[in-house]
Amino acid sequence: MALRNLGHGLLQSLRIMARNKVGFAGFLVTLLIVVVAFTAPLFVALDMTANIDQIYQPPSLKHPLGTDYQGRDIFRQILTGGREVIYVAALSAFLVVLISIVLGSLAALMGGWVDSLVNAAAELVLTIPHFPLLLVLAGFVRLNSPAGLAVILALIGWGTLTRTIRAQVLSLKERDYVQAARALGLPTSHLLFREIMPNMMSYLLTQFVLTMTQAIYSQVGLIFLGIIPLATHNWGVMINLAWNQGAIYGSSSVWYLIAPITVIVILQFALISMNRSLEELFNPRLRSGE
C-alpha cells in the first residue's frame, strides 16, 4: 500500500510538472545528464593513455567528438567527467541552504543580539570578494578534495540566502496560524519545522537549484584558473587543458574546448528551466486551469 501511494504521488507530481513544457523538458534533460554522469563511469572505461597517432582527430563514428591533444576520445571524457562537477555543486548547494535556514531562522525568531550577529556575519561574507579569498585559501588548503571544495564554496556563499530567508521567516511568523501556535506555547522547533518551513519549500528548492548553478560556475572557474589541482578528471579540467594546449586555434582541436563548455551550458539551462516546473509543483497558486 505504501509503495502504491508513493507511486501515485510521484505520478501526480510528474503530471503537475508536465504542465509547463519548458520546465518539464529542463527536468528531463537534468535527469538525463545526472543519470549519465553517475552511471557512465560504471560502464564506460576512461582510457587516458596517450595515443600520438590519433591526436586531434575530427569527429567520426569511432570518435563522435574527436580526440584531444594526446589522442584520447573526447566523448568518453564527457561521459565520465560530469560526476564530480555535479556532486560538488549539489553538496555545496545543500550546505548553503542548510546554513541559511539555520542562521536565517534563528535571526528572525530569536531577534536581539542573535539577529545582529547573524546580520553582521552575513554582511562580512557578502563584502569579501570570493575569488581573491579562494586564491588566498589555496595557499593554505589543498582544494583537491571534492567534499572540501563544496564546504569552502558553501562557507563563502551563504550570505545572500541567509538574509532572504530571515526576511521570509520574519514575514511568515506574523501569520495567524503561527501566532496561534505560539499562543499555545509550542516550541520554536515546532514553529519553524511544522508551521513556517512547509510554506517555504517552493522558495528553498528554487534557491537550491540556483545555488547549484552558481557552484558549477565557481568550480569550473577555479579549475580553469588553475587554483584547483588538476589531479582528477572532469569537465572543468578538460576546459583548462584544452585552453592551455591551444585547442581553440584548430578546426579539429576546438571540439576539445567546445564539448565540455556545451554540456555545462546545457546543464545550467536545464536546471534553470526546471525551476519553472518545481515552482508550480510546490506552489499551487501558480497552477492555472485547475
Short mmCIF file of C-alpha atoms in Angstrom, two decimals:
data_model
loop_
_atom_site.label_atom_id
_atom_site.label_comp_id
_atom_site.label_asym_id
_atom_site.label_seq_id
_atom_site.Cartn_x
_atom_site.Cartn_y
_atom_site.Cartn_z
CA MET A 1 0.00 0.00 0.00
CA ALA A 2 2.84 2.39 0.88
CA LEU A 3 4.56 1.72 -2.46
CA ARG A 4 1.26 2.20 -4.25
CA ASN A 5 0.71 5.57 -2.57
CA LEU A 6 4.31 6.56 -3.33
CA GLY A 7 3.87 5.66 -6.99
CA HIS A 8 0.59 7.59 -7.18
CA GLY A 9 2.18 10.65 -5.56
CA LEU A 10 5.15 10.51 -7.91
CA LEU A 11 2.88 10.20 -10.96
CA GLN A 12 0.76 13.14 -9.78
CA SER A 13 3.89 15.26 -9.25
CA LEU A 14 5.11 14.46 -12.77
CA ARG A 15 1.71 15.46 -14.19
CA ILE A 16 1.89 18.81 -12.41
CA MET A 17 5.45 19.39 -13.62
CA ALA A 18 4.45 18.46 -17.19
CA ARG A 19 2.00 21.39 -17.29
CA ASN A 20 4.97 23.63 -18.01
CA LYS A 21 6.53 22.21 -21.18
CA VAL A 22 9.80 24.15 -20.92
CA GLY A 23 10.19 23.34 -17.24
CA PHE A 24 9.45 19.66 -17.77
CA ALA A 25 11.92 19.50 -20.67
CA GLY A 26 14.52 21.03 -18.35
CA PHE A 27 13.70 18.41 -15.71
CA LEU A 28 14.12 15.56 -18.21
CA VAL A 29 17.43 16.93 -19.54
CA THR A 30 18.74 17.46 -15.99
CA LEU A 31 17.71 13.94 -15.03
CA LEU A 32 19.37 12.51 -18.14
CA ILE A 33 22.66 14.35 -17.51
CA VAL A 34 22.75 13.36 -13.83
CA VAL A 35 21.97 9.70 -14.58
CA VAL A 36 24.62 9.55 -17.33
CA ALA A 37 27.20 11.36 -15.18
CA PHE A 38 26.83 8.90 -12.29
CA THR A 39 26.31 5.65 -14.22
CA ALA A 40 28.57 6.11 -17.25
CA PRO A 41 31.80 5.60 -15.24
CA LEU A 42 30.46 2.16 -14.28
CA PHE A 43 30.12 1.06 -17.90
CA VAL A 44 32.47 3.27 -19.92
CA ALA A 45 36.19 2.72 -19.48
CA LEU A 46 38.11 6.00 -19.42
CA ASP A 47 41.39 5.32 -21.18
CA MET A 48 43.75 8.26 -20.54
CA THR A 49 46.71 6.60 -22.26
CA ALA A 50 48.34 8.86 -24.83
CA ASN A 51 47.91 7.78 -28.46
CA ILE A 52 50.08 10.01 -30.63
CA ASP A 53 48.68 8.53 -33.86
CA GLN A 54 45.20 9.91 -33.05
CA ILE A 55 45.97 13.47 -31.92
CA TYR A 56 43.16 15.97 -32.65
CA GLN A 57 41.14 13.68 -34.87
CA PRO A 58 37.88 15.26 -36.14
CA PRO A 59 34.50 13.78 -35.09
CA SER A 60 33.83 10.37 -36.63
CA LEU A 61 31.91 7.18 -35.89
CA LYS A 62 34.88 5.91 -33.89
CA HIS A 63 35.30 9.21 -32.02
CA PRO A 64 31.93 11.09 -32.02
CA LEU A 65 33.53 14.25 -30.60
CA GLY A 66 37.03 13.74 -31.94
CA THR A 67 40.19 13.30 -29.88
CA ASP A 68 42.26 15.56 -27.62
CA TYR A 69 45.89 16.68 -27.71
CA GLN A 70 47.06 13.21 -26.68
CA GLY A 71 44.76 11.27 -28.99
CA ARG A 72 42.21 10.32 -26.30
CA ASP A 73 38.50 10.06 -27.03
CA ILE A 74 36.65 13.27 -26.05
CA PHE A 75 33.19 11.65 -25.94
CA ARG A 76 34.31 9.19 -23.24
CA GLN A 77 35.78 12.06 -21.24
CA ILE A 78 32.47 13.94 -21.46
CA LEU A 79 30.51 10.88 -20.32
CA THR A 80 32.77 10.25 -17.33
CA GLY A 81 33.67 13.84 -16.43
CA GLY A 82 30.42 15.17 -15.00
CA ARG A 83 30.05 13.22 -11.78
CA GLU A 84 32.47 15.30 -9.72
CA VAL A 85 31.15 18.62 -11.05
CA ILE A 86 27.53 17.73 -10.19
CA TYR A 87 28.50 16.21 -6.82
CA VAL A 88 30.38 19.33 -5.69
CA ALA A 89 27.58 21.63 -6.92
CA ALA A 90 24.81 19.61 -5.23
CA LEU A 91 26.69 19.24 -1.93
CA SER A 92 27.63 22.92 -1.90
CA ALA A 93 24.01 23.96 -2.61
CA PHE A 94 22.71 21.65 0.12
CA LEU A 95 25.13 23.12 2.66
CA VAL A 96 24.32 26.70 1.64
CA VAL A 97 20.58 26.08 2.05
CA LEU A 98 21.12 24.28 5.37
CA ILE A 99 23.35 27.02 6.81
CA SER A 100 20.98 29.71 5.57
CA ILE A 101 17.90 28.01 7.08
CA VAL A 102 19.57 27.63 10.47
CA LEU A 103 21.08 31.12 10.68
CA GLY A 104 18.26 33.00 8.93
CA SER A 105 15.57 31.34 11.03
CA LEU A 106 17.43 31.84 14.30
CA ALA A 107 17.97 35.52 13.49
CA ALA A 108 14.28 36.05 12.65
CA LEU A 109 12.79 34.05 15.53
CA MET A 110 15.18 35.00 18.32
CA GLY A 111 15.97 38.60 17.34
CA GLY A 112 18.17 40.72 19.63
CA TRP A 113 21.89 40.04 19.67
CA VAL A 114 21.47 36.82 17.65
CA ASP A 115 19.85 38.77 14.80
CA SER A 116 22.58 41.43 14.97
CA LEU A 117 25.36 38.83 15.00
CA VAL A 118 23.94 36.87 12.03
CA ASN A 119 23.39 40.07 10.03
CA ALA A 120 26.94 41.25 10.72
CA ALA A 121 28.38 37.87 9.71
CA ALA A 122 26.28 37.80 6.52
CA GLU A 123 27.39 41.31 5.58
CA LEU A 124 31.02 40.32 6.18
CA VAL A 125 30.68 37.27 3.90
CA LEU A 126 28.98 39.37 1.21
CA THR A 127 31.65 42.06 1.43
CA ILE A 128 34.67 39.80 0.94
CA PRO A 129 35.36 39.14 -2.78
CA HIS A 130 35.13 35.38 -3.28
CA PHE A 131 37.76 34.70 -5.90
CA PRO A 132 40.57 36.62 -4.16
CA LEU A 133 39.61 34.84 -0.93
CA LEU A 134 39.82 31.47 -2.69
CA LEU A 135 43.21 32.43 -4.09
CA VAL A 136 44.42 33.10 -0.53
CA LEU A 137 42.84 29.89 0.78
CA ALA A 138 44.51 27.89 -1.99
CA GLY A 139 47.83 28.90 -0.45
CA PHE A 140 46.93 27.23 2.84
CA VAL A 141 44.44 24.49 1.92
CA ARG A 142 44.74 21.91 -0.85
CA LEU A 143 41.48 22.20 -2.79
CA ASN A 144 41.79 18.74 -4.35
CA SER A 145 39.02 17.15 -2.28
CA PRO A 146 35.52 17.43 -3.86
CA ALA A 147 33.84 17.45 -0.44
CA GLY A 148 36.33 20.01 0.90
CA LEU A 149 35.76 22.23 -2.13
CA ALA A 150 31.98 22.01 -1.64
CA VAL A 151 32.35 23.04 2.01
CA ILE A 152 34.52 26.03 1.12
CA LEU A 153 32.10 27.17 -1.62
CA ALA A 154 29.26 26.87 0.90
CA LEU A 155 31.11 28.81 3.59
CA ILE A 156 31.55 31.79 1.29
CA GLY A 157 28.13 31.54 -0.39
CA TRP A 158 25.51 31.59 2.38
CA GLY A 159 25.29 35.34 2.96
CA THR A 160 22.60 36.34 0.45
CA LEU A 161 20.28 33.38 1.05
CA THR A 162 20.52 33.78 4.83
CA ARG A 163 19.30 37.36 4.60
CA THR A 164 16.40 36.46 2.29
CA ILE A 165 15.34 33.51 4.47
CA ARG A 166 15.47 35.79 7.52
CA ALA A 167 13.12 38.20 5.72
CA GLN A 168 10.76 35.38 4.72
CA VAL A 169 10.63 33.99 8.27
CA LEU A 170 10.03 37.49 9.69
CA SER A 171 7.02 37.77 7.38
CA LEU A 172 5.66 34.27 7.97
CA LYS A 173 5.94 34.38 11.75
CA GLU A 174 3.34 37.17 11.83
CA ARG A 175 0.73 34.99 10.10
CA ASP A 176 -2.31 33.99 12.16
CA TYR A 177 -1.56 30.26 12.22
CA VAL A 178 1.98 30.87 13.50
CA GLN A 179 0.73 33.30 16.12
CA ALA A 180 -1.86 30.75 17.18
CA ALA A 181 0.80 28.05 17.54
CA ARG A 182 2.93 30.45 19.56
CA ALA A 183 -0.03 31.32 21.81
CA LEU A 184 -0.42 27.60 22.53
CA GLY A 185 3.14 27.56 23.84
CA LEU A 186 4.51 25.27 21.14
CA PRO A 187 8.34 25.21 20.98
CA THR A 188 10.39 27.16 18.44
CA SER A 189 11.34 23.95 16.62
CA HIS A 190 7.62 23.25 16.02
CA LEU A 191 7.03 26.79 14.75
CA LEU A 192 10.00 26.53 12.40
CA PHE A 193 9.69 23.00 11.00
CA ARG A 194 5.90 22.43 11.16
CA GLU A 195 4.45 25.89 10.55
CA ILE A 196 7.00 28.03 8.67
CA MET A 197 9.28 25.75 6.60
CA PRO A 198 6.48 23.89 4.74
CA ASN A 199 5.36 27.24 3.34
CA MET A 200 8.89 27.97 2.13
CA MET A 201 9.56 24.69 0.32
CA SER A 202 9.00 26.16 -3.15
CA TYR A 203 11.38 29.01 -2.42
CA LEU A 204 14.03 26.77 -0.82
CA LEU A 205 14.00 24.27 -3.67
CA THR A 206 14.30 27.06 -6.22
CA GLN A 207 17.22 28.54 -4.30
CA PHE A 208 18.86 25.11 -4.09
CA VAL A 209 18.81 24.77 -7.89
CA LEU A 210 20.04 28.35 -8.42
CA THR A 211 22.84 27.81 -5.90
CA MET A 212 23.83 24.67 -7.80
CA THR A 213 24.25 26.69 -10.98
CA GLN A 214 26.41 29.24 -9.16
CA ALA A 215 28.52 26.45 -7.64
CA ILE A 216 29.11 24.92 -11.06
CA TYR A 217 30.33 28.26 -12.41
CA SER A 218 32.58 28.82 -9.39
CA GLN A 219 34.01 25.31 -9.51
CA VAL A 220 34.75 25.35 -13.24
CA GLY A 221 36.14 28.88 -12.95
CA LEU A 222 38.54 27.84 -10.20
CA ILE A 223 39.73 24.84 -12.22
CA PHE A 224 40.14 26.96 -15.35
CA LEU A 225 42.27 29.48 -13.44
CA GLY A 226 44.42 26.66 -12.09
CA ILE A 227 43.55 27.31 -8.43
CA ILE A 228 42.41 23.71 -8.02
CA PRO A 229 44.98 20.97 -8.78
CA LEU A 230 44.24 19.03 -11.97
CA ALA A 231 44.65 15.69 -10.21
CA THR A 232 41.21 14.42 -11.19
CA HIS A 233 39.32 14.37 -14.48
CA ASN A 234 36.15 16.38 -15.08
CA TRP A 235 34.63 18.93 -17.46
CA GLY A 236 36.49 21.81 -15.79
CA VAL A 237 39.85 20.06 -16.19
CA MET A 238 39.03 19.45 -19.86
CA ILE A 239 38.42 23.18 -20.40
CA ASN A 240 41.68 24.07 -18.62
CA LEU A 241 43.76 21.61 -20.64
CA ALA A 242 42.06 22.49 -23.94
CA TRP A 243 42.72 26.19 -23.42
CA ASN A 244 46.33 25.73 -22.32
CA GLN A 245 47.02 23.35 -25.21
CA GLY A 246 45.76 25.92 -27.72
CA ALA A 247 42.77 23.83 -28.85
CA ILE A 248 40.90 26.99 -29.84
CA TYR A 249 43.23 27.59 -32.79
CA GLY A 250 42.36 24.47 -34.83
CA SER A 251 39.13 23.36 -36.52
CA SER A 252 39.64 19.77 -35.34
CA SER A 253 41.07 20.57 -31.91
CA VAL A 254 38.38 23.11 -30.99
CA TRP A 255 35.99 20.23 -30.23
CA TYR A 256 38.08 19.55 -27.13
CA LEU A 257 37.15 23.01 -25.79
CA ILE A 258 33.60 23.27 -27.13
CA ALA A 259 32.38 19.86 -25.89
CA PRO A 260 32.72 20.45 -22.09
CA ILE A 261 31.55 24.07 -22.39
CA THR A 262 28.45 22.95 -24.32
CA VAL A 263 27.46 20.25 -21.84
CA ILE A 264 27.91 22.67 -18.91
CA VAL A 265 25.74 25.30 -20.64
CA ILE A 266 23.06 22.67 -21.41
CA LEU A 267 23.09 21.55 -17.76
CA GLN A 268 22.82 25.12 -16.48
CA PHE A 269 19.97 25.94 -18.89
CA ALA A 270 18.15 22.72 -17.95
CA LEU A 271 18.47 23.48 -14.21
CA ILE A 272 17.11 26.99 -14.61
CA SER A 273 14.27 25.78 -16.84
CA MET A 274 13.42 23.01 -14.37
CA ASN A 275 12.78 25.67 -11.74
CA ARG A 276 9.58 26.67 -13.56
CA SER A 277 8.06 23.23 -13.06
CA LEU A 278 9.31 22.95 -9.48
CA GLU A 279 7.69 26.28 -8.58
CA GLU A 280 4.34 25.07 -9.93
CA LEU A 281 4.74 21.75 -8.14
CA PHE A 282 5.30 23.29 -4.70
CA ASN A 283 3.19 26.43 -5.12
CA PRO A 284 -0.43 25.59 -6.05
CA ARG A 285 -1.24 29.27 -6.59
CA LEU A 286 0.96 29.27 -9.70
CA ARG A 287 -1.01 26.48 -11.37
CA SER A 288 -3.54 27.58 -13.90
CA GLY A 289 -6.50 25.71 -15.34
CA GLU A 290 -7.23 23.69 -12.21
#
